[in-house]
PDB file of C-alpha atoms in Angstrom:
ATOM      1  CA  MET A 611     -96.015-223.924  41.757  1.00  0.00           C
ATOM      2  CA  ALA A 612     -94.416-225.230  39.056  1.00  0.00           C
ATOM      3  CA  ARG A 613     -92.589-224.289  35.934  1.00  0.00           C
ATOM      4  CA  GLU A 614     -93.609-226.834  33.326  1.00  0.00           C
ATOM      5  CA  ILE A 615     -90.665-228.131  30.749  1.00  0.00           C
ATOM      6  CA  GLU A 616     -92.645-229.981  28.208  1.00  0.00           C
ATOM      7  CA  ARG A 617     -92.897-231.376  24.951  1.00  0.00           C
ATOM      8  CA  LYS A 618     -95.960-232.251  22.677  1.00  0.00           C
ATOM      9  CA  TRP A 619     -96.868-234.598  19.942  1.00  0.00           C
ATOM     10  CA  VAL A 620     -99.974-235.452  17.542  1.00  0.00           C
ATOM     11  CA  ALA A 621    -100.208-239.064  17.480  1.00  0.00           C
ATOM     12  CA  GLU A 622    -101.884-239.977  14.390  1.00  0.00           C
ATOM     13  CA  ARG A 623    -101.420-243.774  14.887  1.00  0.00           C
ATOM     14  CA  PRO A 624    -101.425-243.897  18.796  1.00  0.00           C
ATOM     15  CA  PRO A 625    -101.298-247.085  20.608  1.00  0.00           C
ATOM     16  CA  SER A 626    -104.471-249.214  20.832  1.00  0.00           C
ATOM     17  CA  VAL A 627    -106.678-248.533  23.592  1.00  0.00           C
ATOM     18  CA  GLU A 628    -106.721-251.942  24.891  1.00  0.00           C
ATOM     19  CA  SER A 629    -103.027-251.611  24.995  1.00  0.00           C
ATOM     20  CA  LEU A 630    -103.488-248.102  26.584  1.00  0.00           C
ATOM     21  CA  GLY A 631    -105.193-249.581  29.850  1.00  0.00           C
ATOM     22  CA  ARG A 632    -108.008-247.670  31.029  1.00  0.00           C
ATOM     23  CA  GLY A 633    -107.309-244.208  31.581  1.00  0.00           C
ATOM     24  CA  THR A 634    -109.146-241.734  33.301  1.00  0.00           C
ATOM     25  CA  ALA A 635    -111.934-239.983  31.752  1.00  0.00           C
ATOM     26  CA  LEU A 636    -112.218-236.075  32.482  1.00  0.00           C
ATOM     27  CA  ARG A 637    -113.604-233.109  31.327  1.00  0.00           C
ATOM     28  CA  GLN A 638    -112.001-229.410  31.349  1.00  0.00           C
ATOM     29  CA  GLY A 639    -113.153-225.704  31.031  1.00  0.00           C
ATOM     30  CA  TYR A 640    -111.558-222.435  30.751  1.00  0.00           C
ATOM     31  CA  VAL A 641    -113.587-220.140  33.067  1.00  0.00           C
ATOM     32  CA  ALA A 642    -111.211-217.408  32.376  1.00  0.00           C
ATOM     33  CA  ILE A 643    -108.524-217.094  28.973  1.00  0.00           C
ATOM     34  CA  ASP A 644    -106.802-213.704  29.318  1.00  0.00           C
ATOM     35  CA  GLY A 645    -103.784-212.814  27.662  1.00  0.00           C
ATOM     36  CA  ASN A 646    -101.297-215.752  28.246  1.00  0.00           C
ATOM     37  CA  VAL A 647    -103.514-216.588  31.493  1.00  0.00           C
ATOM     38  CA  THR A 648    -105.941-219.566  31.266  1.00  0.00           C
ATOM     39  CA  VAL A 649    -107.596-220.323  34.267  1.00  0.00           C
ATOM     40  CA  ARG A 650    -109.113-224.058  34.152  1.00  0.00           C
ATOM     41  CA  VAL A 651    -111.608-226.403  35.754  1.00  0.00           C
ATOM     42  CA  ARG A 652    -110.747-229.960  35.532  1.00  0.00           C
ATOM     43  CA  ILE A 653    -112.951-232.768  36.632  1.00  0.00           C
ATOM     44  CA  THR A 654    -112.938-236.536  36.964  1.00  0.00           C
ATOM     45  CA  GLU A 655    -115.802-238.883  38.037  1.00  0.00           C
ATOM     46  CA  LYS A 656    -114.443-238.221  41.594  1.00  0.00           C
ATOM     47  CA  GLN A 657    -112.020-235.132  41.732  1.00  0.00           C
ATOM     48  CA  ALA A 658    -111.867-231.663  40.717  1.00  0.00           C
ATOM     49  CA  TRP A 659    -109.148-229.333  40.173  1.00  0.00           C
ATOM     50  CA  LEU A 660    -108.335-225.424  39.423  1.00  0.00           C
ATOM     51  CA  THR A 661    -104.954-224.864  37.425  1.00  0.00           C
ATOM     52  CA  ILE A 662    -103.634-221.475  36.344  1.00  0.00           C
ATOM     53  CA  LYS A 663    -101.341-221.209  33.858  1.00  0.00           C
ATOM     54  CA  ALA A 664     -99.379-217.983  33.337  1.00  0.00           C
ATOM     55  CA  GLY A 665     -96.308-216.710  30.846  1.00  0.00           C
ATOM     56  CA  GLU A 666     -95.495-216.373  27.757  1.00  0.00           C
ATOM     57  CA  ASP A 667     -93.355-219.434  26.513  1.00  0.00           C
ATOM     58  CA  ASP A 668     -94.849-222.870  26.652  1.00  0.00           C
ATOM     59  CA  LEU A 669     -91.826-224.860  27.088  1.00  0.00           C
ATOM     60  CA  ASP A 670     -91.489-223.019  30.368  1.00  0.00           C
ATOM     61  CA  ARG A 671     -94.229-220.982  32.406  1.00  0.00           C
ATOM     62  CA  THR A 672     -95.469-220.881  35.592  1.00  0.00           C
ATOM     63  CA  GLU A 673     -98.448-223.442  36.859  1.00  0.00           C
ATOM     64  CA  VAL A 674    -100.457-223.323  40.175  1.00  0.00           C
ATOM     65  CA  GLU A 675    -102.988-226.140  40.829  1.00  0.00           C
ATOM     66  CA  VAL A 676    -105.592-226.298  43.682  1.00  0.00           C
ATOM     67  CA  ASP A 677    -108.139-229.078  44.664  1.00  0.00           C
ATOM     68  CA  LEU A 678    -111.418-227.926  44.299  1.00  0.00           C
ATOM     69  CA  ASP A 679    -114.677-229.887  45.801  1.00  0.00           C
ATOM     70  CA  LEU A 680    -116.965-231.119  43.152  1.00  0.00           C
ATOM     71  CA  ALA A 681    -119.712-228.841  43.912  1.00  0.00           C
ATOM     72  CA  GLU A 682    -117.433-225.920  43.580  1.00  0.00           C
ATOM     73  CA  ALA A 683    -116.230-226.911  40.245  1.00  0.00           C
ATOM     74  CA  GLU A 684    -119.494-227.770  38.859  1.00  0.00           C
ATOM     75  CA  ASP A 685    -120.346-224.503  39.955  1.00  0.00           C
ATOM     76  CA  LEU A 686    -117.270-222.863  37.780  1.00  0.00           C
ATOM     77  CA  TRP A 687    -118.267-225.250  34.832  1.00  0.00           C
ATOM     78  CA  ARG A 688    -121.294-223.279  34.189  1.00  0.00           C
ATOM     79  CA  HIS A 689    -118.921-220.630  33.167  1.00  0.00           C
ATOM     80  CA  THR A 690    -116.961-222.344  31.076  1.00  0.00           C
ATOM     81  CA  GLY A 691    -119.385-221.709  27.933  1.00  0.00           C
ATOM     82  CA  GLU A 692    -118.504-223.442  25.156  1.00  0.00           C
ATOM     83  CA  ARG A 693    -114.561-223.555  25.986  1.00  0.00           C
ATOM     84  CA  ARG A 694    -114.720-227.094  26.849  1.00  0.00           C
ATOM     85  CA  LEU A 695    -112.874-230.551  25.824  1.00  0.00           C
ATOM     86  CA  GLU A 696    -113.415-233.997  26.874  1.00  0.00           C
ATOM     87  CA  LYS A 697    -110.799-236.754  26.672  1.00  0.00           C
ATOM     88  CA  THR A 698    -109.432-239.590  28.597  1.00  0.00           C
ATOM     89  CA  ARG A 699    -105.919-239.693  29.834  1.00  0.00           C
ATOM     90  CA  HIS A 700    -103.246-242.431  29.769  1.00  0.00           C
ATOM     91  CA  ARG A 701    -100.242-242.477  31.381  1.00  0.00           C
ATOM     92  CA  VAL A 702     -97.833-244.764  29.597  1.00  0.00           C
ATOM     93  CA  PRO A 703     -93.900-245.062  30.874  1.00  0.00           C
ATOM     94  CA  VAL A 704     -91.361-244.171  27.833  1.00  0.00           C
ATOM     95  CA  ASP A 705     -87.920-244.948  28.927  1.00  0.00           C
ATOM     96  CA  GLU A 706     -87.542-242.782  32.661  1.00  0.00           C
ATOM     97  CA  TYR A 707     -90.348-240.308  31.610  1.00  0.00           C
ATOM     98  CA  THR A 708     -94.101-240.671  31.633  1.00  0.00           C
ATOM     99  CA  ALA A 709     -96.099-239.938  28.371  1.00  0.00           C
ATOM    100  CA  GLU A 710     -99.303-238.542  28.943  1.00  0.00           C
ATOM    101  CA  VAL A 711    -101.433-240.008  26.360  1.00  0.00           C
ATOM    102  CA  ASP A 712    -104.405-237.988  25.878  1.00  0.00           C
ATOM    103  CA  LEU A 713    -107.779-239.498  23.643  1.00  0.00           C
ATOM    104  CA  PHE A 714    -110.247-237.127  22.903  1.00  0.00           C
ATOM    105  CA  ASP A 715    -113.941-237.441  22.579  1.00  0.00           C
ATOM    106  CA  GLY A 716    -116.752-234.947  21.676  1.00  0.00           C
ATOM    107  CA  PRO A 717    -116.418-232.467  18.807  1.00  0.00           C
ATOM    108  CA  LEU A 718    -112.334-233.573  18.890  1.00  0.00           C
ATOM    109  CA  ARG A 719    -113.094-237.283  18.830  1.00  0.00           C
ATOM    110  CA  GLY A 720    -110.245-239.190  17.210  1.00  0.00           C
ATOM    111  CA  LEU A 721    -107.395-236.643  18.290  1.00  0.00           C
ATOM    112  CA  CYS A 722    -104.705-237.898  20.104  1.00  0.00           C
ATOM    113  CA  LEU A 723    -102.062-235.745  21.966  1.00  0.00           C
ATOM    114  CA  VAL A 724     -98.945-236.621  23.759  1.00  0.00           C
ATOM    115  CA  GLU A 725     -96.885-234.841  26.228  1.00  0.00           C
ATOM    116  CA  VAL A 726     -94.097-235.174  28.251  1.00  0.00           C
ATOM    117  CA  GLU A 727     -92.709-233.424  31.059  1.00  0.00           C
ATOM    118  CA  PHE A 728     -89.111-233.391  31.468  1.00  0.00           C
ATOM    119  CA  PRO A 729     -87.134-231.977  34.717  1.00  0.00           C
ATOM    120  CA  SER A 730     -85.062-229.444  32.851  1.00  0.00           C
ATOM    121  CA  ARG A 731     -84.219-228.054  29.574  1.00  0.00           C
ATOM    122  CA  ASP A 732     -81.570-230.406  28.718  1.00  0.00           C
ATOM    123  CA  ALA A 733     -83.562-233.515  28.978  1.00  0.00           C
ATOM    124  CA  ALA A 734     -86.400-231.818  27.057  1.00  0.00           C
ATOM    125  CA  ALA A 735     -84.185-231.293  24.492  1.00  0.00           C
ATOM    126  CA  THR A 736     -82.017-234.600  24.091  1.00  0.00           C
ATOM    127  CA  PHE A 737     -85.156-236.619  24.628  1.00  0.00           C
ATOM    128  CA  ALA A 738     -85.838-239.453  21.534  1.00  0.00           C
ATOM    129  CA  ALA A 739     -89.118-239.698  21.138  1.00  0.00           C
ATOM    130  CA  PRO A 740     -90.676-243.130  19.668  1.00  0.00           C
ATOM    131  CA  ASP A 741     -92.080-243.331  16.054  1.00  0.00           C
ATOM    132  CA  TRP A 742     -95.505-243.562  17.493  1.00  0.00           C
ATOM    133  CA  PHE A 743     -95.627-240.433  19.472  1.00  0.00           C
ATOM    134  CA  GLY A 744     -96.074-238.613  15.572  1.00  0.00           C
ATOM    135  CA  ARG A 745     -95.455-234.863  14.772  1.00  0.00           C
ATOM    136  CA  GLU A 746     -94.121-233.129  17.116  1.00  0.00           C
ATOM    137  CA  VAL A 747     -96.165-229.386  18.004  1.00  0.00           C
ATOM    138  CA  THR A 748     -94.376-228.101  21.063  1.00  0.00           C
ATOM    139  CA  GLY A 749     -94.777-224.517  21.331  1.00  0.00           C
ATOM    140  CA  GLN A 750     -97.181-224.228  18.296  1.00  0.00           C
ATOM    141  CA  PRO A 751    -100.230-221.898  19.868  1.00  0.00           C
ATOM    142  CA  GLY A 752    -103.087-223.880  18.079  1.00  0.00           C
ATOM    143  CA  TRP A 753    -102.277-226.897  19.877  1.00  0.00           C
ATOM    144  CA  SER A 754    -102.895-226.104  23.402  1.00  0.00           C
ATOM    145  CA  ASN A 755    -105.642-227.614  25.135  1.00  0.00           C
ATOM    146  CA  ALA A 756    -106.983-223.604  25.665  1.00  0.00           C
ATOM    147  CA  ALA A 757    -106.837-223.409  21.761  1.00  0.00           C
ATOM    148  CA  LEU A 758    -108.237-226.233  21.014  1.00  0.00           C
ATOM    149  CA  ALA A 759    -111.266-225.770  23.494  1.00  0.00           C
ATOM    150  CA  ARG A 760    -111.972-222.741  21.678  1.00  0.00           C
ATOM    151  CA  HIS A 761    -111.188-223.073  17.886  1.00  0.00           C
ATOM    152  CA  GLY A 762    -111.139-227.043  17.206  1.00  0.00           C
ATOM    153  CA  LEU A 763    -108.154-228.148  15.531  1.00  0.00           C
ATOM    154  CA  PRO A 764    -105.744-225.419  13.896  1.00  0.00           C
ATOM    155  CA  ALA A 765    -106.496-225.054  10.016  1.00  0.00           C
ATOM    156  CA  GLU A 766    -102.923-226.766   9.304  1.00  0.00           C
ATOM    157  CA  SER A 767    -103.917-230.083  10.006  1.00  0.00           C
ATOM    158  CA  GLU A 768    -106.485-229.881   7.221  1.00  0.00           C
TER     159      GLU A 768
ATOM    160  CA  MET B1412    -119.183-221.922  46.739  1.00  0.00           C
ATOM    161  CA  ALA B1413    -121.375-219.136  47.765  1.00  0.00           C
ATOM    162  CA  ARG B1414    -123.962-216.742  45.973  1.00  0.00           C
ATOM    163  CA  GLU B1415    -122.850-213.519  47.449  1.00  0.00           C
ATOM    164  CA  ILE B1416    -125.463-210.865  48.178  1.00  0.00           C
ATOM    165  CA  GLU B1417    -124.312-207.533  49.214  1.00  0.00           C
ATOM    166  CA  ARG B1418    -124.637-203.863  49.147  1.00  0.00           C
ATOM    167  CA  LYS B1419    -121.999-201.453  48.935  1.00  0.00           C
ATOM    168  CA  TRP B1420    -121.340-197.277  49.978  1.00  0.00           C
ATOM    169  CA  VAL B1421    -118.673-195.403  49.230  1.00  0.00           C
ATOM    170  CA  ALA B1422    -118.347-193.383  52.473  1.00  0.00           C
ATOM    171  CA  GLU B1423    -116.802-189.930  52.199  1.00  0.00           C
ATOM    172  CA  ARG B1424    -116.342-189.338  56.458  1.00  0.00           C
ATOM    173  CA  PRO B1425    -115.742-193.056  57.658  1.00  0.00           C
ATOM    174  CA  PRO B1426    -114.808-193.651  61.338  1.00  0.00           C
ATOM    175  CA  SER B1427    -111.299-192.721  62.294  1.00  0.00           C
ATOM    176  CA  VAL B1428    -108.906-195.363  61.852  1.00  0.00           C
ATOM    177  CA  GLU B1429    -108.263-195.024  65.848  1.00  0.00           C
ATOM    178  CA  SER B1430    -112.123-196.281  66.114  1.00  0.00           C
ATOM    179  CA  LEU B1431    -111.980-198.682  63.428  1.00  0.00           C
ATOM    180  CA  GLY B1432    -108.685-200.587  64.977  1.00  0.00           C
ATOM    181  CA  ARG B1433    -106.099-202.132  63.320  1.00  0.00           C
ATOM    182  CA  GLY B1434    -107.508-204.079  60.466  1.00  0.00           C
ATOM    183  CA  THR B1435    -105.826-206.396  58.098  1.00  0.00           C
ATOM    184  CA  ALA B1436    -103.227-204.703  55.498  1.00  0.00           C
ATOM    185  CA  LEU B1437    -103.803-206.785  52.000  1.00  0.00           C
ATOM    186  CA  ARG B1438    -102.792-206.568  48.186  1.00  0.00           C
ATOM    187  CA  GLN B1439    -104.974-207.926  45.869  1.00  0.00           C
ATOM    188  CA  GLY B1440    -104.582-208.715  42.320  1.00  0.00           C
ATOM    189  CA  TYR B1441    -106.384-209.565  39.259  1.00  0.00           C
ATOM    190  CA  VAL B1442    -104.896-212.738  37.505  1.00  0.00           C
ATOM    191  CA  ALA B1443    -107.294-212.813  34.955  1.00  0.00           C
ATOM    192  CA  ILE B1444    -110.257-210.600  33.925  1.00  0.00           C
ATOM    193  CA  ASP B1445    -112.516-212.046  31.382  1.00  0.00           C
ATOM    194  CA  GLY B1446    -115.767-210.982  30.595  1.00  0.00           C
ATOM    195  CA  ASN B1447    -118.011-211.427  34.109  1.00  0.00           C
ATOM    196  CA  VAL B1448    -115.355-213.589  35.217  1.00  0.00           C
ATOM    197  CA  THR B1449    -112.798-212.629  37.715  1.00  0.00           C
ATOM    198  CA  VAL B1450    -109.542-214.575  39.149  1.00  0.00           C
ATOM    199  CA  ARG B1451    -108.064-212.463  42.052  1.00  0.00           C
ATOM    200  CA  VAL B1452    -105.139-212.719  44.192  1.00  0.00           C
ATOM    201  CA  ARG B1453    -105.118-212.133  47.623  1.00  0.00           C
ATOM    202  CA  ILE B1454    -102.175-211.605  50.311  1.00  0.00           C
ATOM    203  CA  THR B1455    -101.881-210.513  53.746  1.00  0.00           C
ATOM    204  CA  GLU B1456     -98.945-211.230  55.727  1.00  0.00           C
ATOM    205  CA  LYS B1457     -99.496-214.339  56.546  1.00  0.00           C
ATOM    206  CA  GLN B1458    -102.368-215.744  54.360  1.00  0.00           C
ATOM    207  CA  ALA B1459    -102.935-215.957  50.910  1.00  0.00           C
ATOM    208  CA  TRP B1460    -106.080-216.870  48.735  1.00  0.00           C
ATOM    209  CA  LEU B1461    -107.049-216.945  44.798  1.00  0.00           C
ATOM    210  CA  THR B1462    -110.998-215.988  44.477  1.00  0.00           C
ATOM    211  CA  ILE B1463    -113.048-216.426  41.267  1.00  0.00           C
ATOM    212  CA  LYS B1464    -116.253-214.614  40.774  1.00  0.00           C
ATOM    213  CA  ALA B1465    -118.407-215.319  37.689  1.00  0.00           C
ATOM    214  CA  GLY B1466    -121.535-214.280  37.038  1.00  0.00           C
ATOM    215  CA  GLU B1467    -123.704-211.159  35.392  1.00  0.00           C
ATOM    216  CA  ASP B1468    -125.375-209.817  38.849  1.00  0.00           C
ATOM    217  CA  ASP B1469    -122.956-208.162  41.358  1.00  0.00           C
ATOM    218  CA  LEU B1470    -125.766-208.404  43.800  1.00  0.00           C
ATOM    219  CA  ASP B1471    -126.059-212.436  43.255  1.00  0.00           C
ATOM    220  CA  ARG B1472    -123.767-214.037  41.792  1.00  0.00           C
ATOM    221  CA  THR B1473    -120.706-216.999  42.057  1.00  0.00           C
ATOM    222  CA  GLU B1474    -117.844-217.097  44.057  1.00  0.00           C
ATOM    223  CA  VAL B1475    -115.367-219.886  44.697  1.00  0.00           C
ATOM    224  CA  GLU B1476    -112.342-218.936  46.996  1.00  0.00           C
ATOM    225  CA  VAL B1477    -109.357-221.431  47.907  1.00  0.00           C
ATOM    226  CA  ASP B1478    -106.481-221.159  49.957  1.00  0.00           C
ATOM    227  CA  LEU B1479    -103.163-220.750  48.387  1.00  0.00           C
ATOM    228  CA  ASP B1480     -99.658-221.004  49.872  1.00  0.00           C
ATOM    229  CA  LEU B1481     -97.551-218.171  50.041  1.00  0.00           C
ATOM    230  CA  ALA B1482     -95.097-218.753  47.136  1.00  0.00           C
ATOM    231  CA  GLU B1483     -98.095-219.760  44.828  1.00  0.00           C
ATOM    232  CA  ALA B1484     -99.940-216.684  45.531  1.00  0.00           C
ATOM    233  CA  GLU B1485     -96.456-214.572  44.816  1.00  0.00           C
ATOM    234  CA  ASP B1486     -95.765-216.617  41.528  1.00  0.00           C
ATOM    235  CA  LEU B1487     -99.321-215.702  40.323  1.00  0.00           C
ATOM    236  CA  TRP B1488     -98.754-211.794  41.635  1.00  0.00           C
ATOM    237  CA  ARG B1489     -96.025-211.673  38.849  1.00  0.00           C
ATOM    238  CA  HIS B1490     -99.044-211.705  36.564  1.00  0.00           C
ATOM    239  CA  THR B1491    -101.265-209.138  37.685  1.00  0.00           C
ATOM    240  CA  GLY B1492     -99.583-206.313  36.075  1.00  0.00           C
ATOM    241  CA  GLU B1493    -100.740-203.540  36.713  1.00  0.00           C
ATOM    242  CA  ARG B1494    -104.348-204.453  38.165  1.00  0.00           C
ATOM    243  CA  ARG B1495    -103.556-204.107  41.599  1.00  0.00           C
ATOM    244  CA  LEU B1496    -104.765-202.986  44.846  1.00  0.00           C
ATOM    245  CA  GLU B1497    -103.800-202.053  48.353  1.00  0.00           C
ATOM    246  CA  LYS B1498    -106.247-201.648  51.767  1.00  0.00           C
ATOM    247  CA  THR B1499    -106.568-201.904  54.850  1.00  0.00           C
ATOM    248  CA  ARG B1500    -109.687-204.236  55.886  1.00  0.00           C
ATOM    249  CA  HIS B1501    -111.872-203.514  59.244  1.00  0.00           C
ATOM    250  CA  ARG B1502    -114.549-205.369  60.051  1.00  0.00           C
ATOM    251  CA  VAL B1503    -117.458-203.668  62.265  1.00  0.00           C
ATOM    252  CA  PRO B1504    -120.622-204.795  63.476  1.00  0.00           C
ATOM    253  CA  VAL B1505    -123.535-203.142  62.461  1.00  0.00           C
ATOM    254  CA  ASP B1506    -126.893-204.257  63.681  1.00  0.00           C
ATOM    255  CA  GLU B1507    -126.494-208.382  63.058  1.00  0.00           C
ATOM    256  CA  TYR B1508    -124.300-208.142  60.206  1.00  0.00           C
ATOM    257  CA  THR B1509    -120.545-207.113  59.864  1.00  0.00           C
ATOM    258  CA  ALA B1510    -119.260-204.549  57.608  1.00  0.00           C
ATOM    259  CA  GLU B1511    -116.234-204.598  55.689  1.00  0.00           C
ATOM    260  CA  VAL B1512    -114.545-201.509  55.739  1.00  0.00           C
ATOM    261  CA  ASP B1513    -111.800-201.087  53.305  1.00  0.00           C
ATOM    262  CA  LEU B1514    -109.376-198.163  53.716  1.00  0.00           C
ATOM    263  CA  PHE B1515    -107.372-197.918  50.551  1.00  0.00           C
ATOM    264  CA  ASP B1516    -104.165-196.855  49.953  1.00  0.00           C
ATOM    265  CA  GLY B1517    -101.416-196.421  46.992  1.00  0.00           C
ATOM    266  CA  PRO B1518    -103.466-194.734  43.939  1.00  0.00           C
ATOM    267  CA  LEU B1519    -106.395-195.097  45.835  1.00  0.00           C
ATOM    268  CA  ARG B1520    -105.559-193.608  49.132  1.00  0.00           C
ATOM    269  CA  GLY B1521    -108.341-191.589  50.808  1.00  0.00           C
ATOM    270  CA  LEU B1522    -111.060-193.917  49.238  1.00  0.00           C
ATOM    271  CA  CYS B1523    -113.381-196.075  51.924  1.00  0.00           C
ATOM    272  CA  LEU B1524    -115.282-198.578  50.682  1.00  0.00           C
ATOM    273  CA  VAL B1525    -118.328-200.108  52.923  1.00  0.00           C
ATOM    274  CA  GLU B1526    -119.654-203.912  52.090  1.00  0.00           C
ATOM    275  CA  VAL B1527    -122.171-205.590  53.820  1.00  0.00           C
ATOM    276  CA  GLU B1528    -123.078-209.222  53.039  1.00  0.00           C
ATOM    277  CA  PHE B1529    -126.539-210.349  53.532  1.00  0.00           C
ATOM    278  CA  PRO B1530    -128.088-213.719  53.863  1.00  0.00           C
ATOM    279  CA  SER B1531    -131.148-213.468  51.370  1.00  0.00           C
ATOM    280  CA  ARG B1532    -132.056-210.538  49.128  1.00  0.00           C
ATOM    281  CA  ASP B1533    -134.972-209.845  51.400  1.00  0.00           C
ATOM    282  CA  ALA B1534    -132.269-208.970  54.524  1.00  0.00           C
ATOM    283  CA  ALA B1535    -130.596-207.071  51.970  1.00  0.00           C
ATOM    284  CA  ALA B1536    -133.744-204.975  50.919  1.00  0.00           C
ATOM    285  CA  THR B1537    -134.209-204.001  54.616  1.00  0.00           C
ATOM    286  CA  PHE B1538    -131.261-203.152  55.868  1.00  0.00           C
ATOM    287  CA  ALA B1539    -130.844-199.715  56.971  1.00  0.00           C
ATOM    288  CA  ALA B1540    -127.472-198.442  56.503  1.00  0.00           C
ATOM    289  CA  PRO B1541    -125.834-195.959  58.987  1.00  0.00           C
ATOM    290  CA  ASP B1542    -125.205-192.491  57.699  1.00  0.00           C
ATOM    291  CA  TRP B1543    -121.704-192.949  57.393  1.00  0.00           C
ATOM    292  CA  PHE B1544    -122.085-195.498  55.258  1.00  0.00           C
ATOM    293  CA  GLY B1545    -122.160-192.500  52.655  1.00  0.00           C
ATOM    294  CA  ARG B1546    -123.215-192.973  48.910  1.00  0.00           C
ATOM    295  CA  GLU B1547    -124.766-196.209  47.961  1.00  0.00           C
ATOM    296  CA  VAL B1548    -123.123-198.182  45.134  1.00  0.00           C
ATOM    297  CA  THR B1549    -124.201-201.403  44.998  1.00  0.00           C
ATOM    298  CA  GLY B1550    -124.149-203.258  41.330  1.00  0.00           C
ATOM    299  CA  GLN B1551    -122.327-199.778  39.631  1.00  0.00           C
ATOM    300  CA  PRO B1552    -119.591-201.724  37.832  1.00  0.00           C
ATOM    301  CA  GLY B1553    -117.077-198.327  38.077  1.00  0.00           C
ATOM    302  CA  TRP B1554    -116.588-199.440  41.940  1.00  0.00           C
ATOM    303  CA  SER B1555    -116.174-202.953  41.554  1.00  0.00           C
ATOM    304  CA  ASN B1556    -112.720-203.626  43.016  1.00  0.00           C
ATOM    305  CA  ALA B1557    -111.647-205.113  39.719  1.00  0.00           C
ATOM    306  CA  ALA B1558    -112.528-202.172  37.856  1.00  0.00           C
ATOM    307  CA  LEU B1559    -110.801-199.792  40.732  1.00  0.00           C
ATOM    308  CA  ALA B1560    -107.326-201.800  39.631  1.00  0.00           C
ATOM    309  CA  ARG B1561    -107.752-201.430  36.191  1.00  0.00           C
ATOM    310  CA  HIS B1562    -109.256-197.751  35.667  1.00  0.00           C
ATOM    311  CA  GLY B1563    -109.152-195.994  39.498  1.00  0.00           C
ATOM    312  CA  LEU B1564    -111.703-194.045  40.333  1.00  0.00           C
ATOM    313  CA  PRO B1565    -114.827-194.116  37.945  1.00  0.00           C
ATOM    314  CA  ALA B1566    -115.214-190.331  36.084  1.00  0.00           C
ATOM    315  CA  GLU B1567    -118.556-190.081  37.752  1.00  0.00           C
ATOM    316  CA  SER B1568    -116.728-189.131  41.223  1.00  0.00           C
ATOM    317  CA  GLU B1569    -114.833-186.497  40.146  1.00  0.00           C
TER     318      GLU B1569
END
């Protein structure tokens, strides 16, 4: 159980792949999207998880994550239809935090999203993002992974 | 991971509660219902599970079940809205199988559903149900627990 307090950016000029290092390639798909609840399967080469997110407010919502074995995860993957994403996740230290830098592949190839999770709303509010984070899109529904998986890039980005 | 092959009945004259024994009281709620996918939280006094069912055919579909800790389960329970059921589950040996006999409480008090899971379609087809099982409703969408939680008893039962 966790309440996520995070901010998100679209990085148009992210650090080079070389400087980001190897990262973790993963694919994720949505087994169910119902109102403000999303049920996600995430699969890497060696591990898989199921994550349920629920709640109105993107800056502060409920998240439950459980391990899946790979066979279970693949079985659920069959039911994610077209609602899928591929990306490589890099973890980059920024101040006392860790930025998750996601380089997308597949239909969203070229997209780079940056997320930072904070221990409190105060910490989130006072964090000064480095320039390379780019444009902040915290709380904008079109930039959620679930929305990107369903609809691709939001229209505003054209 | 499992493929469920099961049959279901509505027992209008189930065995007495005394003969069924104590059973396990549980409540279950649906965090997400999306097409043919249901995501269910089930909570007993001591344990909790998350169960994802997916697939078109009630007689043979995919099910993934994972343990939750009670705090996680209660956190998800908040997001089940009105889509909830209460029942006491009794496990009754019938031939070489185990019948799950569910006595409902709350708004569905008085309802008794019986389910038997089989190792194969052949076993399911050749099983001879005892009289007290009542009317078979296998594969009827209105009698799924998810439908009962959302809509109450199906209209045909009036």
